[in-house]
Amino acid sequence: MVVGPSLRTDLHDAGRVTQCRRCRRARQRVHSRVLQTDSPARRAYAPPPPSSLSERGTLLLLQVGAIAVVLAAVVYKQFELDRFFVPKELVLHMVALLAALICLSRARTLRLGRVDQLLGAFLALGLLSALFATNWWLAGRAVALSLSGATCFWCARSISRAGRARVLVAALALAGVIGAATALLQTYGLRIDLFSLNRAPGGTFGNRNFMAHLCVIVFPTLLVTTLRAESRRAFGWWTFGLAVVSGALVLSRSRAAWLALIACAIVLGAFALMVVRRTRGMIRWRRLVVLVLVAAVGAGVALVLPNTLNWKSDSPYLETARSVVNYREGSGRGRLVQYKNTARMSLHHPLLGVGPGNWAVDYPKFASSGDPSLMDDGMTANPWPSSDWMTFLSERGPIAFVLLALAVVALVVDAVRALRETSAPEQTLHAWALLGTLAVLLVVGTFDAVLLLPAPALVGWALLGALSPPARDRIVVELPLSRRFAAMALVAILGGLAVTRSVGQVAAMGVVESTTRSSGVERAAALDPGSYRIHLRLAEAYARRGSCKNVRIHAGAARALYPNASVPKRLLSRCAR
């Protein structure tokens, strides 16, 4: 019998279909046997428990908020820093407020562990310190940011306890990829008003260092998310995201981010063998070699492709690599001078510090001669020191600083204990990523302001909450209906104040951007009474007209906000003659 080509093809296809069906049935039998045994594999295969409406709502808020806080910015170029910070703060406060209300609406008990107690005490001392601050507007803004960040931590942890950590950390990693993508778009020629030409490529962050901080914060989570991708397509997309983040990190020339990435690699490498043993069969660890190669290729391609960045040096990246730990000159030496003077300022306020957000208010009194942090007008170049930890020490006092440090230590202890004791692959991977994230935050927060800013505050705190392993409850507080309503009312008041302040700041910037008339700027001052820039602009405008009455009002308000600034003093002295 002669079989024609078409018949041979049909027989071949039929055999292949039969074989595929047999393979599928075999996999189903193996899967069912795995689910019938009590093993790590069973827990890895088992679907998460059904989530309630409140859990789904909180998860969606954190996912959307993480992406929105990366993209939020306005085009009011007269406010070069605040046009990025204030919209992101608004997103942070709204996410924290809504997520907290949703979580509290279904809560029946409040379970506090060691980390919760330490973090709560740190926040309470920050509130107390704010009452004695010179500039209450700055203090309120800084306290609100800390409270919203901590709220994201607790809400993310509740999502993790409900078995939804995996999808949450994937969204947080995606937020970092999107932030890196905006920086690359600016690098390779995209020009829109949302981007800033200063400190490019910052993308929607307005500063390349801020962009690099977020990229390196999500790097451990992005690595874990890519390793456990369930399909080749998902693995391909996440691998592409890893290449994007690697390219943006190299182009940023952020020494703090580079050092943090090195620290992250050391920490992850130290625990890698333990993690591989616990997740054997669940994770394809051969993918790690591919990821390392892809990250290197992404960084190399970013360096080779022609871009629009205008560096002053002929070899900018090599120069940054050589000076990554140089503290004898340049910004490294400036940091040492600043840290020394900030420590001296802390000794003069040993209990509660100078007040949250008030470092820039008091620092000029302690600045040494030739301090690069100080400008000619008696104002600091930045509203915060170049370190999270020096900020917390000087603004909230040594006690609050120690409490925050102990909270970080407690998270490290919990993560190491989870690596040693847990048999669940998912918790092992999350504890591993948590250690890497903590290493990044400790290093990058030593050399730059990170958790003081809204985007890293939301993403960073949410990552810590989502990745943190279960810990022993030390205090359990029952929440009957009356207590729950009282807690929700308190959250609504505090969160509402923070949101209202941010909305007022955005509206004030819009008014100033749209008019040059003093009457319009007066409306902006009413919308944002804590704006030194707006009050000073009004005082200078009235001084040109010779209206000393109005000069005294606005120059006096500016001087009250920053008593050491020289320009308000000079304007007031002219009208005192």
PDB file of C-alpha atoms in Angstrom, residues 308-477:
ATOM      1  CA  THR A 308      21.054  63.137  23.919  1.00  0.00           C
ATOM      2  CA  LEU A 309      22.777  63.354  27.310  1.00  0.00           C
ATOM      3  CA  ASN A 310      25.223  66.237  27.510  1.00  0.00           C
ATOM      4  CA  TRP A 311      27.911  65.112  29.955  1.00  0.00           C
ATOM      5  CA  LYS A 312      30.825  67.442  30.623  1.00  0.00           C
ATOM      6  CA  SER A 313      33.353  64.604  30.805  1.00  0.00           C
ATOM      7  CA  ASP A 314      34.669  62.681  27.803  1.00  0.00           C
ATOM      8  CA  SER A 315      34.363  59.410  29.751  1.00  0.00           C
ATOM      9  CA  PRO A 316      31.531  60.102  32.212  1.00  0.00           C
ATOM     10  CA  TYR A 317      30.718  56.508  33.183  1.00  0.00           C
ATOM     11  CA  LEU A 318      34.325  55.487  33.678  1.00  0.00           C
ATOM     12  CA  GLU A 319      34.888  58.627  35.718  1.00  0.00           C
ATOM     13  CA  THR A 320      31.891  57.837  37.946  1.00  0.00           C
ATOM     14  CA  ALA A 321      33.047  54.235  38.390  1.00  0.00           C
ATOM     15  CA  ARG A 322      36.497  55.400  39.447  1.00  0.00           C
ATOM     16  CA  SER A 323      35.136  57.951  41.929  1.00  0.00           C
ATOM     17  CA  VAL A 324      32.339  55.808  43.374  1.00  0.00           C
ATOM     18  CA  VAL A 325      33.978  55.859  46.844  1.00  0.00           C
ATOM     19  CA  ASN A 326      35.934  59.100  46.476  1.00  0.00           C
ATOM     20  CA  TYR A 327      35.388  61.340  49.498  1.00  0.00           C
ATOM     21  CA  ARG A 328      38.439  63.550  49.155  1.00  0.00           C
ATOM     22  CA  GLU A 329      36.892  65.914  46.617  1.00  0.00           C
ATOM     23  CA  GLY A 330      33.657  66.780  44.869  1.00  0.00           C
ATOM     24  CA  SER A 331      30.277  65.672  46.175  1.00  0.00           C
ATOM     25  CA  GLY A 332      31.903  62.987  48.342  1.00  0.00           C
ATOM     26  CA  ARG A 333      33.825  65.574  50.324  1.00  0.00           C
ATOM     27  CA  GLY A 334      30.705  67.759  50.480  1.00  0.00           C
ATOM     28  CA  ARG A 335      28.778  64.890  52.048  1.00  0.00           C
ATOM     29  CA  LEU A 336      31.379  64.440  54.785  1.00  0.00           C
ATOM     30  CA  VAL A 337      31.259  68.147  55.619  1.00  0.00           C
ATOM     31  CA  GLN A 338      27.469  68.033  55.673  1.00  0.00           C
ATOM     32  CA  TYR A 339      27.349  64.898  57.856  1.00  0.00           C
ATOM     33  CA  LYS A 340      29.762  66.453  60.354  1.00  0.00           C
ATOM     34  CA  ASN A 341      27.740  69.657  60.666  1.00  0.00           C
ATOM     35  CA  THR A 342      24.466  67.721  60.812  1.00  0.00           C
ATOM     36  CA  ALA A 343      25.816  65.573  63.648  1.00  0.00           C
ATOM     37  CA  ARG A 344      26.815  68.745  65.480  1.00  0.00           C
ATOM     38  CA  MET A 345      23.292  70.070  64.997  1.00  0.00           C
ATOM     39  CA  SER A 346      21.913  66.818  66.439  1.00  0.00           C
ATOM     40  CA  LEU A 347      23.997  67.287  69.595  1.00  0.00           C
ATOM     41  CA  HIS A 348      22.273  70.638  70.165  1.00  0.00           C
ATOM     42  CA  HIS A 349      18.853  68.946  69.926  1.00  0.00           C
ATOM     43  CA  PRO A 350      19.489  65.589  71.638  1.00  0.00           C
ATOM     44  CA  LEU A 351      15.914  64.679  72.556  1.00  0.00           C
ATOM     45  CA  LEU A 352      13.485  65.335  69.692  1.00  0.00           C
ATOM     46  CA  GLY A 353      15.725  66.844  67.011  1.00  0.00           C
ATOM     47  CA  VAL A 354      14.963  70.042  65.118  1.00  0.00           C
ATOM     48  CA  GLY A 355      11.615  68.726  63.901  1.00  0.00           C
ATOM     49  CA  PRO A 356      10.592  66.656  60.853  1.00  0.00           C
ATOM     50  CA  GLY A 357      11.383  68.459  57.619  1.00  0.00           C
ATOM     51  CA  ASN A 358      13.223  71.243  59.469  1.00  0.00           C
ATOM     52  CA  TRP A 359      16.825  70.308  58.691  1.00  0.00           C
ATOM     53  CA  ALA A 360      17.034  73.054  56.048  1.00  0.00           C
ATOM     54  CA  VAL A 361      15.597  75.578  58.513  1.00  0.00           C
ATOM     55  CA  ASP A 362      18.244  75.099  61.218  1.00  0.00           C
ATOM     56  CA  TYR A 363      21.259  73.859  59.259  1.00  0.00           C
ATOM     57  CA  PRO A 364      22.587  77.322  58.230  1.00  0.00           C
ATOM     58  CA  LYS A 365      23.337  78.062  61.906  1.00  0.00           C
ATOM     59  CA  PHE A 366      25.700  75.068  62.054  1.00  0.00           C
ATOM     60  CA  ALA A 367      27.215  75.208  58.559  1.00  0.00           C
ATOM     61  CA  SER A 368      30.972  75.669  58.492  1.00  0.00           C
ATOM     62  CA  SER A 369      32.827  78.105  56.269  1.00  0.00           C
ATOM     63  CA  GLY A 370      32.863  76.936  52.664  1.00  0.00           C
ATOM     64  CA  ASP A 371      30.145  74.346  53.237  1.00  0.00           C
ATOM     65  CA  PRO A 372      28.924  73.385  49.726  1.00  0.00           C
ATOM     66  CA  SER A 373      25.457  72.620  51.127  1.00  0.00           C
ATOM     67  CA  LEU A 374      24.863  76.316  51.816  1.00  0.00           C
ATOM     68  CA  MET A 375      24.087  78.960  49.194  1.00  0.00           C
ATOM     69  CA  ASP A 376      24.794  82.687  49.286  1.00  0.00           C
ATOM     70  CA  ASP A 377      21.270  83.616  50.384  1.00  0.00           C
ATOM     71  CA  GLY A 378      21.514  81.627  53.621  1.00  0.00           C
ATOM     72  CA  MET A 379      19.436  78.736  52.256  1.00  0.00           C
ATOM     73  CA  THR A 380      20.529  75.136  51.774  1.00  0.00           C
ATOM     74  CA  ALA A 381      20.970  73.823  48.242  1.00  0.00           C
ATOM     75  CA  ASN A 382      18.563  70.939  49.006  1.00  0.00           C
ATOM     76  CA  PRO A 383      15.659  70.736  51.478  1.00  0.00           C
ATOM     77  CA  TRP A 384      17.183  67.650  53.124  1.00  0.00           C
ATOM     78  CA  PRO A 385      20.655  66.245  53.847  1.00  0.00           C
ATOM     79  CA  SER A 386      22.209  63.685  51.515  1.00  0.00           C
ATOM     80  CA  SER A 387      21.223  60.786  53.756  1.00  0.00           C
ATOM     81  CA  ASP A 388      17.989  59.359  55.114  1.00  0.00           C
ATOM     82  CA  TRP A 389      19.688  58.314  58.328  1.00  0.00           C
ATOM     83  CA  MET A 390      21.301  61.700  59.037  1.00  0.00           C
ATOM     84  CA  THR A 391      17.892  63.249  58.383  1.00  0.00           C
ATOM     85  CA  PHE A 392      16.104  61.047  60.908  1.00  0.00           C
ATOM     86  CA  LEU A 393      18.870  61.553  63.457  1.00  0.00           C
ATOM     87  CA  SER A 394      18.887  65.349  63.211  1.00  0.00           C
ATOM     88  CA  GLU A 395      15.166  65.956  62.694  1.00  0.00           C
ATOM     89  CA  ARG A 396      13.568  63.413  65.054  1.00  0.00           C
ATOM     90  CA  GLY A 397      16.329  62.845  67.591  1.00  0.00           C
ATOM     91  CA  PRO A 398      18.537  59.905  68.590  1.00  0.00           C
ATOM     92  CA  ILE A 399      15.726  57.990  70.295  1.00  0.00           C
ATOM     93  CA  ALA A 400      13.558  57.933  67.167  1.00  0.00           C
ATOM     94  CA  PHE A 401      16.612  57.059  65.091  1.00  0.00           C
ATOM     95  CA  VAL A 402      17.406  54.064  67.329  1.00  0.00           C
ATOM     96  CA  LEU A 403      13.790  52.883  67.176  1.00  0.00           C
ATOM     97  CA  LEU A 404      13.824  52.943  63.375  1.00  0.00           C
ATOM     98  CA  ALA A 405      17.183  51.129  63.326  1.00  0.00           C
ATOM     99  CA  LEU A 406      15.798  48.441  65.633  1.00  0.00           C
ATOM    100  CA  ALA A 407      12.775  48.025  63.360  1.00  0.00           C
ATOM    101  CA  VAL A 408      15.138  47.405  60.436  1.00  0.00           C
ATOM    102  CA  VAL A 409      17.122  44.909  62.530  1.00  0.00           C
ATOM    103  CA  ALA A 410      13.885  43.129  63.456  1.00  0.00           C
ATOM    104  CA  LEU A 411      12.982  42.815  59.768  1.00  0.00           C
ATOM    105  CA  VAL A 412      16.420  41.348  59.048  1.00  0.00           C
ATOM    106  CA  VAL A 413      16.054  38.853  61.901  1.00  0.00           C
ATOM    107  CA  ASP A 414      12.594  37.812  60.709  1.00  0.00           C
ATOM    108  CA  ALA A 415      13.863  37.337  57.155  1.00  0.00           C
ATOM    109  CA  VAL A 416      16.852  35.215  58.225  1.00  0.00           C
ATOM    110  CA  ARG A 417      14.628  33.121  60.504  1.00  0.00           C
ATOM    111  CA  ALA A 418      12.210  32.540  57.635  1.00  0.00           C
ATOM    112  CA  LEU A 419      15.072  31.386  55.404  1.00  0.00           C
ATOM    113  CA  ARG A 420      16.219  28.931  58.049  1.00  0.00           C
ATOM    114  CA  GLU A 421      12.877  27.578  59.230  1.00  0.00           C
ATOM    115  CA  THR A 422      10.233  27.873  56.518  1.00  0.00           C
ATOM    116  CA  SER A 423       9.649  25.064  54.048  1.00  0.00           C
ATOM    117  CA  ALA A 424       7.403  27.077  51.732  1.00  0.00           C
ATOM    118  CA  PRO A 425       9.245  28.112  48.543  1.00  0.00           C
ATOM    119  CA  GLU A 426       7.182  31.299  48.208  1.00  0.00           C
ATOM    120  CA  GLN A 427       8.138  32.558  51.677  1.00  0.00           C
ATOM    121  CA  THR A 428      11.761  31.580  51.068  1.00  0.00           C
ATOM    122  CA  LEU A 429      11.934  33.667  47.909  1.00  0.00           C
ATOM    123  CA  HIS A 430      10.240  36.606  49.588  1.00  0.00           C
ATOM    124  CA  ALA A 431      12.581  36.477  52.592  1.00  0.00           C
ATOM    125  CA  TRP A 432      15.523  36.397  50.179  1.00  0.00           C
ATOM    126  CA  ALA A 433      14.192  39.402  48.268  1.00  0.00           C
ATOM    127  CA  LEU A 434      13.483  41.194  51.568  1.00  0.00           C
ATOM    128  CA  LEU A 435      17.130  40.890  52.617  1.00  0.00           C
ATOM    129  CA  GLY A 436      18.234  42.274  49.264  1.00  0.00           C
ATOM    130  CA  THR A 437      15.750  45.153  49.483  1.00  0.00           C
ATOM    131  CA  LEU A 438      16.872  46.046  53.014  1.00  0.00           C
ATOM    132  CA  ALA A 439      20.505  46.031  51.885  1.00  0.00           C
ATOM    133  CA  VAL A 440      19.610  48.411  49.061  1.00  0.00           C
ATOM    134  CA  LEU A 441      17.660  50.765  51.314  1.00  0.00           C
ATOM    135  CA  LEU A 442      20.411  50.845  53.940  1.00  0.00           C
ATOM    136  CA  VAL A 443      23.130  51.686  51.417  1.00  0.00           C
ATOM    137  CA  VAL A 444      21.271  54.074  49.144  1.00  0.00           C
ATOM    138  CA  GLY A 445      19.721  55.791  52.183  1.00  0.00           C
ATOM    139  CA  THR A 446      23.199  56.383  53.583  1.00  0.00           C
ATOM    140  CA  PHE A 447      24.267  58.525  50.627  1.00  0.00           C
ATOM    141  CA  ASP A 448      21.024  60.108  49.414  1.00  0.00           C
ATOM    142  CA  ALA A 449      17.497  61.048  50.425  1.00  0.00           C
ATOM    143  CA  VAL A 450      15.255  58.077  49.589  1.00  0.00           C
ATOM    144  CA  LEU A 451      12.448  57.294  52.033  1.00  0.00           C
ATOM    145  CA  LEU A 452      12.012  61.059  52.450  1.00  0.00           C
ATOM    146  CA  LEU A 453      10.584  61.167  48.919  1.00  0.00           C
ATOM    147  CA  PRO A 454       7.073  60.004  47.954  1.00  0.00           C
ATOM    148  CA  ALA A 455       7.769  57.464  45.178  1.00  0.00           C
ATOM    149  CA  PRO A 456      10.399  55.430  47.093  1.00  0.00           C
ATOM    150  CA  ALA A 457       8.286  55.792  50.238  1.00  0.00           C
ATOM    151  CA  LEU A 458       5.266  54.132  48.624  1.00  0.00           C
ATOM    152  CA  VAL A 459       7.132  51.458  46.671  1.00  0.00           C
ATOM    153  CA  GLY A 460       9.825  50.820  49.287  1.00  0.00           C
ATOM    154  CA  TRP A 461       7.530  50.543  52.302  1.00  0.00           C
ATOM    155  CA  ALA A 462       4.998  48.470  50.324  1.00  0.00           C
ATOM    156  CA  LEU A 463       7.779  46.079  49.293  1.00  0.00           C
ATOM    157  CA  LEU A 464       8.926  45.675  52.888  1.00  0.00           C
ATOM    158  CA  GLY A 465       5.372  44.891  53.954  1.00  0.00           C
ATOM    159  CA  ALA A 466       4.633  42.488  51.114  1.00  0.00           C
ATOM    160  CA  LEU A 467       7.921  40.591  51.530  1.00  0.00           C
ATOM    161  CA  SER A 468       8.038  40.457  55.334  1.00  0.00           C
ATOM    162  CA  PRO A 469       7.460  36.936  56.727  1.00  0.00           C
ATOM    163  CA  PRO A 470       4.896  36.159  59.436  1.00  0.00           C
ATOM    164  CA  ALA A 471       6.126  37.058  62.924  1.00  0.00           C
ATOM    165  CA  ARG A 472       4.925  36.337  66.431  1.00  0.00           C
ATOM    166  CA  ASP A 473       2.142  38.633  67.661  1.00  0.00           C
ATOM    167  CA  ARG A 474       3.145  40.459  70.833  1.00  0.00           C
ATOM    168  CA  ILE A 475      -0.026  42.521  71.305  1.00  0.00           C
ATOM    169  CA  VAL A 476      -3.522  41.653  70.103  1.00  0.00           C
ATOM    170  CA  VAL A 477      -6.113  44.431  70.306  1.00  0.00           C
TER     171      VAL A 477
END
